[in-house]
Short mmCIF file of C-alpha atoms in Angstrom, two decimals:
data_model
loop_
_atom_site.label_atom_id
_atom_site.label_comp_id
_atom_site.label_asym_id
_atom_site.label_seq_id
_atom_site.Cartn_x
_atom_site.Cartn_y
_atom_site.Cartn_z
CA MET A 22 150.42 212.08 -33.87
CA ASN A 23 152.20 211.30 -37.51
CA LYS A 24 152.42 208.21 -39.03
CA LYS A 25 155.87 208.08 -38.60
CA ALA A 26 156.37 208.24 -34.88
CA VAL A 27 153.80 206.17 -34.56
CA LEU A 28 156.17 203.65 -36.29
CA GLU A 29 159.46 204.06 -34.80
CA LEU A 30 157.29 203.18 -31.73
CA ILE A 31 156.59 200.11 -33.46
CA LYS A 32 160.30 199.16 -34.16
CA SER A 33 161.73 200.20 -30.89
CA GLY A 34 158.77 197.41 -29.46
CA GLU A 35 157.70 196.82 -26.22
CA GLY A 36 158.57 198.25 -23.55
CA TYR A 37 158.11 200.09 -20.00
CA THR A 38 156.02 202.81 -21.43
CA ILE A 39 154.96 200.90 -24.95
CA GLU A 40 152.26 198.04 -25.15
CA LEU A 41 151.34 196.70 -28.59
CA LYS A 42 148.18 194.11 -29.19
CA GLU A 43 146.52 192.81 -31.82
CA LYS A 44 143.05 193.59 -31.05
CA LEU A 45 141.54 195.42 -28.27
CA ASN A 46 140.55 192.97 -25.56
CA SER A 47 139.15 192.78 -21.81
CA ASP A 48 142.60 193.06 -20.38
CA ILE A 49 143.04 196.70 -21.48
CA GLY A 50 142.01 197.69 -18.33
CA LYS A 51 144.95 196.23 -16.25
CA THR A 52 147.69 197.92 -18.97
CA PHE A 53 145.42 201.60 -18.42
CA CYS A 54 145.81 200.36 -14.22
CA ALA A 55 149.99 199.28 -14.62
CA PHE A 56 150.81 202.91 -17.30
CA ALA A 57 149.08 205.02 -14.27
CA ASN A 58 150.78 203.56 -11.48
CA ALA A 59 154.01 203.69 -13.07
CA SER A 60 154.94 207.07 -15.57
CA GLY A 61 152.39 206.46 -18.43
CA GLY A 62 152.69 205.15 -21.36
CA LYS A 63 151.08 204.30 -25.10
CA ILE A 64 149.16 201.16 -25.82
CA ILE A 65 149.01 200.46 -29.84
CA ILE A 66 146.68 198.22 -31.95
CA GLY A 67 146.70 196.41 -34.70
CA VAL A 68 151.03 195.40 -34.42
CA LYS A 69 151.13 191.66 -34.22
CA ASP A 70 153.80 189.61 -31.88
CA ASN A 71 156.53 190.06 -33.69
CA ASN A 72 155.54 193.05 -34.82
CA GLU A 73 153.72 193.36 -37.95
CA ILE A 74 151.48 195.31 -38.38
CA ILE A 75 147.82 194.04 -39.38
CA GLY A 76 145.79 197.04 -38.60
CA ALA A 77 142.62 197.62 -36.60
CA LYS A 78 139.41 199.74 -36.95
CA LEU A 79 138.27 201.79 -34.27
CA SER A 80 134.11 201.37 -34.03
CA ASN A 81 132.03 203.90 -31.94
CA LEU A 82 131.19 200.99 -29.59
CA ASP A 83 134.79 200.34 -28.78
CA SER A 84 135.75 203.72 -28.32
CA SER A 85 133.48 204.14 -25.28
CA LYS A 86 134.76 200.95 -24.26
CA ILE A 87 138.09 202.22 -24.17
CA GLN A 88 136.49 205.75 -22.01
CA ASP A 89 134.13 203.46 -19.28
CA ILE A 90 137.59 201.09 -18.60
CA ALA A 91 139.54 204.43 -17.92
CA ARG A 92 136.73 206.06 -16.05
CA ASN A 93 135.44 202.93 -13.99
CA MET A 94 139.02 202.69 -12.62
CA ASP A 95 139.35 203.93 -9.27
CA PRO A 96 140.21 206.68 -9.28
CA SER A 97 138.50 207.24 -12.39
CA SER A 98 141.09 208.58 -15.51
CA ASN A 99 141.15 209.71 -18.82
CA VAL A 100 142.70 208.28 -22.04
CA ASN A 101 143.33 210.02 -24.81
CA VAL A 102 142.47 207.75 -28.42
CA GLU A 103 143.42 208.42 -31.59
CA VAL A 104 143.31 206.93 -34.98
CA VAL A 105 146.86 206.25 -37.28
CA ASP A 106 146.35 205.46 -40.33
CA ASN A 107 145.33 202.10 -39.81
CA LEU A 108 145.99 201.73 -36.39
CA ILE A 109 145.08 202.60 -32.33
CA VAL A 110 147.07 204.81 -30.14
CA ILE A 111 145.71 205.04 -27.31
CA HIS A 112 147.68 207.70 -24.45
CA VAL A 113 147.33 206.40 -20.81
CA PRO A 114 148.77 209.33 -19.00
CA ASN A 115 151.32 209.14 -15.60
CA GLY A 116 148.53 208.66 -12.88
CA LYS A 117 148.58 212.10 -10.65
CA ASN A 118 145.87 209.75 -7.66
CA LYS A 119 147.89 206.41 -7.33
CA PRO A 120 147.59 204.31 -6.41
CA TYR A 121 144.93 203.04 -9.06
CA THR A 122 143.13 200.20 -9.47
CA VAL A 123 140.91 197.98 -12.25
CA GLN A 124 138.22 196.47 -11.72
CA GLY A 125 139.38 195.50 -7.75
CA HIS A 126 143.12 194.78 -9.09
CA PHE A 127 146.17 196.73 -8.48
CA TYR A 128 148.08 196.54 -11.57
CA LEU A 129 152.10 198.52 -11.62
CA ARG A 130 154.09 197.87 -14.99
CA MET A 131 157.65 195.49 -15.44
CA GLY A 132 159.82 195.94 -17.65
CA ALA A 133 157.01 195.13 -20.90
CA ASN A 134 154.75 193.25 -18.32
CA SER A 135 151.84 194.37 -16.01
CA GLN A 136 151.86 192.70 -12.92
CA GLN A 137 149.17 192.62 -10.41
CA LEU A 138 150.00 193.17 -6.99
CA LYS A 139 147.61 193.34 -3.39
CA ARG A 140 147.28 196.41 -2.49
CA ASP A 141 149.24 197.06 0.80
CA GLU A 142 152.05 196.01 -1.37
CA ILE A 143 151.64 198.82 -3.69
CA ARG A 144 150.61 201.20 -0.95
CA THR A 145 153.91 200.52 0.44
CA PHE A 146 155.86 200.39 -2.97
CA PHE A 147 155.04 203.67 -3.72
CA GLN A 148 155.28 204.78 0.02
CA LYS A 149 159.01 203.76 0.31
CA GLU A 150 159.76 205.96 -2.42
CA ASN A 151 157.83 209.09 -2.51
CA GLN A 152 156.58 207.80 -5.99
CA LEU A 153 160.66 208.95 -6.77
CA PHE A 154 162.61 206.95 -9.88
CA PHE A 155 165.99 207.79 -9.62
CA ASP A 156 166.11 206.43 -13.27
CA ILE A 157 163.44 208.76 -15.29
CA ASN A 158 164.62 211.37 -13.69
CA THR A 159 166.51 214.27 -15.78
CA ASN A 160 170.16 214.59 -15.40
CA ASN A 161 170.97 218.72 -15.47
CA ASN A 162 175.33 217.93 -15.70
CA PHE A 163 175.70 215.94 -17.98
CA LYS A 164 176.48 217.36 -21.65
CA PHE A 165 175.10 215.87 -24.17
CA LYS A 166 177.60 216.70 -27.14
CA SER A 167 180.61 216.00 -24.75
CA ASP A 168 179.65 213.17 -22.63
CA PHE A 169 177.52 210.53 -24.94
CA ASP A 170 179.01 208.05 -26.53
CA ASN A 171 177.56 207.37 -29.68
CA SER A 172 179.90 204.04 -29.66
CA LYS A 173 177.81 202.73 -26.54
CA PHE A 174 174.14 204.04 -28.44
CA LEU A 175 175.07 201.87 -31.18
CA ARG A 176 176.07 198.52 -29.27
CA PHE A 177 173.01 199.32 -27.43
CA LEU A 178 170.62 199.29 -30.75
CA GLU A 179 172.77 196.27 -32.07
CA LYS A 180 172.54 194.21 -28.92
CA SER A 181 168.67 194.83 -28.76
CA LYS A 182 167.73 194.83 -31.69
CA ILE A 183 166.45 198.49 -32.54
CA SER A 184 167.05 199.24 -36.06
CA LYS A 185 169.76 201.81 -36.57
CA ASP A 186 167.82 204.11 -39.31
CA LEU A 187 165.27 205.90 -36.81
CA PRO A 188 166.34 208.84 -35.48
CA ARG A 189 169.13 209.07 -32.40
CA THR A 190 166.96 211.49 -30.66
CA HIS A 191 163.43 209.59 -31.64
CA VAL A 192 164.68 206.07 -29.62
CA LEU A 193 165.65 208.15 -26.80
CA LYS A 194 162.61 209.67 -26.11
CA ASN A 195 160.69 206.50 -27.12
CA LEU A 196 163.13 205.02 -24.81
CA ASN A 197 162.43 207.28 -21.34
CA LEU A 198 166.06 208.37 -21.93
CA MET A 199 165.54 212.12 -23.16
CA THR A 200 162.75 214.79 -21.57
CA ASP A 201 162.67 217.96 -22.85
CA ASP A 202 166.12 217.27 -24.45
CA LYS A 203 167.17 216.25 -21.21
CA ILE A 204 168.83 213.35 -20.83
CA THR A 205 167.89 211.21 -18.47
CA ASN A 206 170.10 209.09 -15.59
CA ALA A 207 169.08 205.63 -16.53
CA GLY A 208 170.35 207.35 -20.42
CA VAL A 209 173.90 208.92 -18.18
CA LEU A 210 174.44 205.09 -16.86
CA PHE A 211 174.41 203.24 -20.18
CA PHE A 212 175.77 205.73 -22.80
CA CYS A 213 178.78 207.90 -21.02
CA ASN A 214 182.07 207.08 -21.35
CA LYS A 215 182.76 207.25 -17.24
CA ILE A 216 179.89 206.75 -14.39
CA THR A 217 181.90 208.26 -11.87
CA PRO A 218 181.74 212.04 -12.36
CA PHE A 219 178.30 211.85 -11.86
CA PHE A 220 177.40 209.39 -9.70
CA LEU A 221 180.11 209.03 -7.52
CA ASN A 222 178.76 205.93 -5.63
CA SER A 223 177.55 204.10 -9.72
CA SER A 224 180.96 202.51 -9.20
CA ILE A 225 181.31 198.68 -8.33
CA VAL A 226 183.86 197.73 -6.02
CA CYS A 227 185.58 193.74 -6.38
CA VAL A 228 188.01 192.64 -3.67
CA LEU A 229 189.05 189.31 -3.39
CA TYR A 230 190.71 188.29 -0.26
CA LYS A 231 192.78 185.24 1.59
CA GLY A 232 190.49 183.46 3.47
CA ILE A 233 187.44 183.64 4.91
CA GLU A 234 187.35 187.40 6.63
CA ARG A 235 187.53 190.46 5.72
CA VAL A 236 191.20 191.54 6.49
CA ASP A 237 193.97 190.33 4.25
CA ILE A 238 193.65 190.94 0.57
CA LEU A 239 195.06 190.25 -2.25
CA ASP A 240 192.93 191.81 -5.49
CA LYS A 241 190.44 194.40 -5.97
CA LYS A 242 189.66 196.66 -9.32
CA GLU A 243 186.78 199.05 -9.36
CA PHE A 244 184.60 198.99 -11.91
CA ASP A 245 183.88 202.34 -13.36
CA GLU A 246 182.19 202.59 -17.30
CA ASP A 247 178.83 203.38 -18.60
CA PHE A 248 176.23 199.91 -17.30
CA ILE A 249 176.66 197.66 -19.52
CA SER A 250 180.69 197.42 -20.06
CA ASN A 251 180.95 197.41 -16.00
CA TYR A 252 178.17 194.66 -16.19
CA TYR A 253 180.27 192.69 -18.81
CA GLY A 254 183.50 194.02 -16.70
CA VAL A 255 182.62 192.41 -13.49
CA TYR A 256 181.33 189.47 -14.70
CA ASN A 257 184.42 188.58 -16.12
CA TYR A 258 186.68 189.50 -13.56
CA VAL A 259 184.51 187.12 -11.11
CA LEU A 260 184.93 184.22 -13.56
CA SER A 261 188.58 184.86 -13.20
CA LYS A 262 189.06 184.60 -8.82
CA LEU A 263 187.15 181.26 -9.60
CA ASN A 264 188.19 177.56 -9.14
CA THR A 265 187.57 175.45 -12.87
CA ASN A 266 187.08 171.43 -13.26
CA PHE A 267 187.75 169.97 -17.08
CA ILE A 268 184.70 167.73 -17.03
CA ILE A 269 184.83 164.89 -20.94
CA GLU A 270 181.91 164.43 -22.26
CA GLY A 271 182.74 162.64 -25.41
CA LYS A 272 185.60 163.59 -27.92
CA GLU A 273 185.18 167.39 -26.14
CA ARG A 274 186.69 169.00 -22.86
CA ILE A 275 184.29 170.95 -21.48
CA ASN A 276 185.98 173.95 -18.63
CA LYS A 277 182.90 173.72 -15.44
CA PHE A 278 183.56 176.78 -13.03
CA GLU A 279 182.64 175.98 -9.54
CA LEU A 280 179.88 178.15 -10.14
CA SER A 281 177.10 178.61 -11.98
CA GLU A 282 177.56 181.07 -14.39
CA GLU A 283 173.99 181.89 -15.00
CA ALA A 284 173.34 182.50 -11.55
CA LEU A 285 176.50 185.09 -11.07
CA ARG A 286 175.38 186.86 -14.38
CA GLU A 287 171.43 187.25 -12.47
CA ALA A 288 173.31 187.78 -9.46
CA ILE A 289 175.15 190.86 -10.48
CA ILE A 290 172.62 192.58 -13.01
CA ASN A 291 170.41 191.87 -10.11
CA ALA A 292 172.70 193.70 -7.92
CA MET A 293 172.79 196.81 -10.72
CA ALA A 294 169.49 196.95 -12.36
CA HIS A 295 167.88 196.85 -8.30
CA ARG A 296 170.41 199.17 -5.99
CA ASN A 297 168.67 202.09 -4.93
CA TYR A 298 170.76 204.89 -6.27
CA PHE A 299 169.97 207.39 -3.87
CA SER A 300 172.56 206.01 -1.56
CA GLN A 301 176.31 206.51 -1.40
CA GLY A 302 177.13 202.43 -1.48
CA HIS A 303 178.79 200.84 -3.56
CA VAL A 304 177.62 197.63 -5.06
CA GLN A 305 180.32 195.63 -3.79
CA ILE A 306 181.53 191.50 -4.57
CA ASP A 307 183.33 190.05 -2.57
CA ILE A 308 185.48 187.25 -3.01
CA PHE A 309 186.86 184.73 0.07
CA LEU A 310 187.81 181.10 0.02
CA ASP A 311 184.55 179.99 0.93
CA ARG A 312 181.89 182.21 -0.83
CA VAL A 313 181.08 185.15 -3.26
CA GLU A 314 179.16 187.89 -1.78
CA ILE A 315 177.52 190.43 -4.17
CA SER A 316 175.94 193.16 -2.02
CA ASN A 317 173.82 196.69 -2.73
CA PRO A 318 172.47 199.19 -1.35
CA GLY A 319 168.64 199.36 -0.89
CA ASN A 320 165.94 197.17 1.26
CA LEU A 321 163.42 195.13 -0.06
CA LEU A 322 159.93 197.76 -1.09
CA PHE A 323 157.55 194.62 0.16
CA ASP A 324 157.03 192.99 3.16
CA LYS A 325 160.00 190.56 3.98
CA LYS A 326 157.16 187.54 4.10
CA GLU A 327 156.83 188.35 0.32
CA PHE A 328 160.61 187.49 -0.60
CA GLY A 329 160.90 185.96 -3.86
CA LYS A 330 157.29 185.50 -4.31
CA ILE A 331 156.56 189.03 -5.94
CA SER A 332 158.24 191.49 -7.60
CA LEU A 333 158.78 195.10 -7.83
CA ALA A 334 161.52 197.79 -10.43
CA ARG A 335 162.93 200.05 -8.06
CA ASN A 336 164.57 201.41 -11.32
CA PRO A 337 161.85 200.41 -13.97
CA ILE A 338 163.66 201.81 -16.95
CA ILE A 339 166.98 200.15 -16.23
CA MET A 340 164.83 197.32 -15.75
CA ASP A 341 163.67 197.39 -19.31
CA LEU A 342 166.51 197.95 -20.95
CA SER A 343 168.19 195.01 -19.48
CA TYR A 344 165.36 192.98 -20.56
CA ARG A 345 165.31 194.48 -23.68
CA LEU A 346 169.77 193.49 -23.73
CA ASN A 347 168.61 189.69 -22.95
CA LEU A 348 170.64 190.01 -19.62
CA VAL A 349 167.67 189.82 -16.99
CA GLU A 350 165.04 186.59 -18.45
CA LYS A 351 161.73 187.49 -17.34
CA VAL A 352 160.75 190.16 -15.13
CA GLY A 353 160.43 189.67 -11.75
CA SER A 354 161.36 186.59 -11.73
CA GLY A 355 165.57 186.85 -11.18
CA ILE A 356 164.84 185.65 -7.23
CA ASN A 357 163.83 182.00 -7.51
CA ARG A 358 166.02 181.57 -10.86
CA MET A 359 168.63 181.51 -8.63
CA LYS A 360 167.56 179.36 -6.10
CA LYS A 361 166.72 176.73 -9.72
CA LEU A 362 170.03 177.43 -11.25
CA CYS A 363 172.26 176.55 -8.08
CA SER A 364 170.53 173.68 -6.89
CA ASP A 365 170.64 171.82 -9.86
CA TYR A 366 174.32 172.86 -10.24
CA GLY A 367 175.04 171.26 -6.84
CA THR A 368 175.66 174.26 -5.00
CA VAL A 369 174.18 176.17 -1.70
CA LEU A 370 172.71 179.57 -1.76
CA ASP A 371 171.94 182.27 0.35
CA PHE A 372 170.21 185.46 0.76
CA GLU A 373 170.88 188.25 3.59
CA ILE A 374 168.33 191.52 3.75
CA SER A 375 169.23 194.92 6.15
CA SER A 376 167.70 198.07 6.68
CA ASP A 377 169.68 198.79 3.95
CA TRP A 378 171.15 196.19 1.77
CA PHE A 379 170.39 193.25 -0.26
CA ARG A 380 173.12 189.90 -0.43
CA VAL A 381 173.49 187.71 -2.09
CA ILE A 382 175.34 184.31 -1.03
CA PHE A 383 176.96 181.73 -3.39
CA TYR A 384 178.94 179.00 -1.10
CA ARG A 385 182.27 177.65 -3.10
CA THR A 386 184.43 174.83 -2.26
CA LEU A 387 187.57 174.88 0.12
CA GLN A 388 190.48 174.53 -1.81
CA SER A 389 192.81 175.12 0.65
CA GLU A 390 193.49 175.53 4.40
CA GLY A 391 193.11 171.97 5.55
CA LEU A 392 189.37 171.75 4.19
CA THR A 393 189.84 170.66 1.34
CA GLY A 394 189.01 166.15 1.56
CA GLY A 395 190.48 167.24 4.92
CA LEU A 396 187.73 165.50 6.86
CA THR A 397 189.48 162.08 5.88
CA GLY A 398 191.96 162.48 7.94
CA GLY A 399 190.34 165.41 10.73
CA LEU A 400 187.06 163.75 11.51
CA THR A 401 186.15 160.13 13.28
CA GLY A 402 183.18 157.71 12.21
CA GLY A 403 184.40 156.17 9.46
CA LEU A 404 183.14 159.37 6.56
CA THR A 405 185.45 158.63 3.83
CA GLY A 406 187.28 161.11 2.10
CA GLY A 407 185.66 161.35 -1.48
CA LEU A 408 182.34 163.02 1.21
CA THR A 409 183.09 166.18 0.33
CA GLY A 410 184.38 166.79 -3.22
CA THR A 411 180.66 168.18 -3.41
CA LEU A 412 180.38 170.14 -0.93
CA SER A 413 180.67 173.90 -0.57
CA GLY A 414 183.49 174.92 2.44
CA ILE A 415 180.66 176.38 4.56
CA LEU A 416 178.70 173.05 4.41
CA ASN A 417 181.82 171.19 5.57
CA GLU A 418 182.35 173.24 8.24
CA LEU A 419 178.73 172.45 9.50
CA LEU A 420 179.32 168.83 8.84
CA ILE A 421 182.65 168.43 11.02
CA VAL A 422 180.34 170.76 14.25
CA ILE A 423 178.56 168.02 14.36
CA GLN A 424 180.45 165.47 13.95
CA LYS A 425 182.19 166.75 16.34
CA ASN A 426 179.54 167.16 18.78
CA PRO A 427 176.67 165.17 18.62
CA ASN A 428 173.06 166.04 19.69
CA MET A 429 173.89 169.48 18.78
CA GLN A 430 170.91 172.15 17.97
CA ALA A 431 170.23 174.17 15.22
CA ASN A 432 170.29 177.52 17.59
CA GLN A 433 173.34 175.79 19.15
CA ILE A 434 175.02 175.07 16.09
CA SER A 435 173.68 179.25 15.03
CA LYS A 436 175.62 180.73 17.94
CA LYS A 437 179.16 178.89 17.14
CA LEU A 438 179.66 179.38 13.52
CA LYS A 439 177.85 182.84 14.19
CA ARG A 440 175.21 182.18 10.71
CA PRO A 441 171.97 183.28 11.64
CA ILE A 442 169.45 180.75 12.59
CA ASP A 443 167.00 180.38 9.56
CA THR A 444 170.75 179.87 7.27
CA ILE A 445 171.85 177.31 9.64
CA GLU A 446 168.06 175.05 9.37
CA LYS A 447 168.21 175.43 5.57
CA GLN A 448 172.21 174.00 5.42
CA ILE A 449 171.05 171.19 8.25
CA LYS A 450 168.34 170.28 5.31
CA THR A 451 171.14 169.92 2.45
CA LEU A 452 173.13 168.19 4.46
CA MET A 453 169.90 165.59 5.80
CA ASP A 454 169.27 165.25 2.05
CA LYS A 455 172.28 163.96 1.04
CA LYS A 456 172.20 161.77 4.05
CA LEU A 457 175.25 162.91 5.70
CA ILE A 458 173.56 163.65 8.92
CA GLU A 459 170.20 162.83 10.65
CA ARG A 460 168.11 163.82 13.89
CA LYS A 461 167.86 162.05 16.74
CA GLY A 462 165.41 162.06 19.61
CA SER A 463 163.03 164.29 20.74
CA LYS A 464 162.64 167.83 19.49
CA LYS A 465 163.23 169.20 23.11
CA THR A 466 165.76 167.05 24.29
CA GLY A 467 167.49 165.67 20.23
CA GLY A 468 169.77 167.02 17.79
CA TYR A 469 172.02 166.25 14.54
CA TYR A 470 174.45 163.61 14.16
CA ALA A 471 177.34 162.96 11.63
CA LYS A 472 176.14 159.68 9.84
CA GLN A 473 178.51 156.93 8.85
CA THR A 474 179.01 155.54 6.19
CA LYS A 475 180.38 151.60 5.17
CA ARG A 476 184.40 151.57 4.52
#
């Protein structure tokens, strides 16, 4: 590589295939391993976190150490080391015998980070995906001159804080958006005029329903532009269908949505970035009176019991670009972040996982059909009207069932409301934490009761 090419990589910043380091250290092995298990990459030594170049010297001992680390990987690998001006550049190839380990540990590239995984987790990942990534494949149908929208490319550079002085093709290649002068699928998604001519299933469908079932449709909109435009379009559409409260803080009147805006943003970008683009299904957002469901095609890439503990990227280039645009926080933190955001916001969040789909459910506060604040007249036992103002419609319904059917057990409630038992147990815990219900009796014969409040 020449100096100009290396400087362009540094200006592009760290990402899926680029890592910058101040000096050679003991962590270099896990980066070798992560790159080999992903799509390969380059490590540039002599650069600070803020991209300031401080330079580095390569001694004979350092050179031997680098090759020893690569050879001691299992299976063994080779890396190429070169000195460009005062910088050390290590080229790690895409591994041909995946998965690789270093000192008995597995690492995989996730955005700009190297994440450690267990042996069976990484094997399962490669088996399920057959070592094929949708987003890194080149697209033969995309005609660069007619289909590439340069205004969207410039918008991307601005939002990701990449210098506009760099040649366009160099940026695209450095970000794995162009290979052999052909745009990759990730590049098509981000810089096309319209996505459906290339991937018919990549549009996002939003549907607003009248009630709580998929029967009466009030409104429907399909978003089929580029990835970034679709993200903002879908997010604004969902917000436009939510209820708001006006809260006075000091002299300011703040408009507060019924659901956490940050959690919704996280759910939407996760659905778009983690979906299975080989599937014929769409990302779909269904807005009901009592809930918002965000569904994407694609099963989990790991065992269900690891849900919320680990994260694997089905589309690593898309995740890398989303991270550069600050559309996601720390890579791999989405599920737990959504849980915390909703918990802090006082709303209920749930997940449904199937062999083909993943769904996030945000429960709303019912505003009609006689359920908002309606527990005052409809319930006996001294429950007050203000009680349900902070409950979602789905919790109101559960509370009504328990009040009308004392001593019901979780499995009975699950059958009556036709909800999964694990969902019911989470919702019961929420009501118990709010001290609205209690459990009486033994495990075998006991059940749940609505608590009475003093008038």
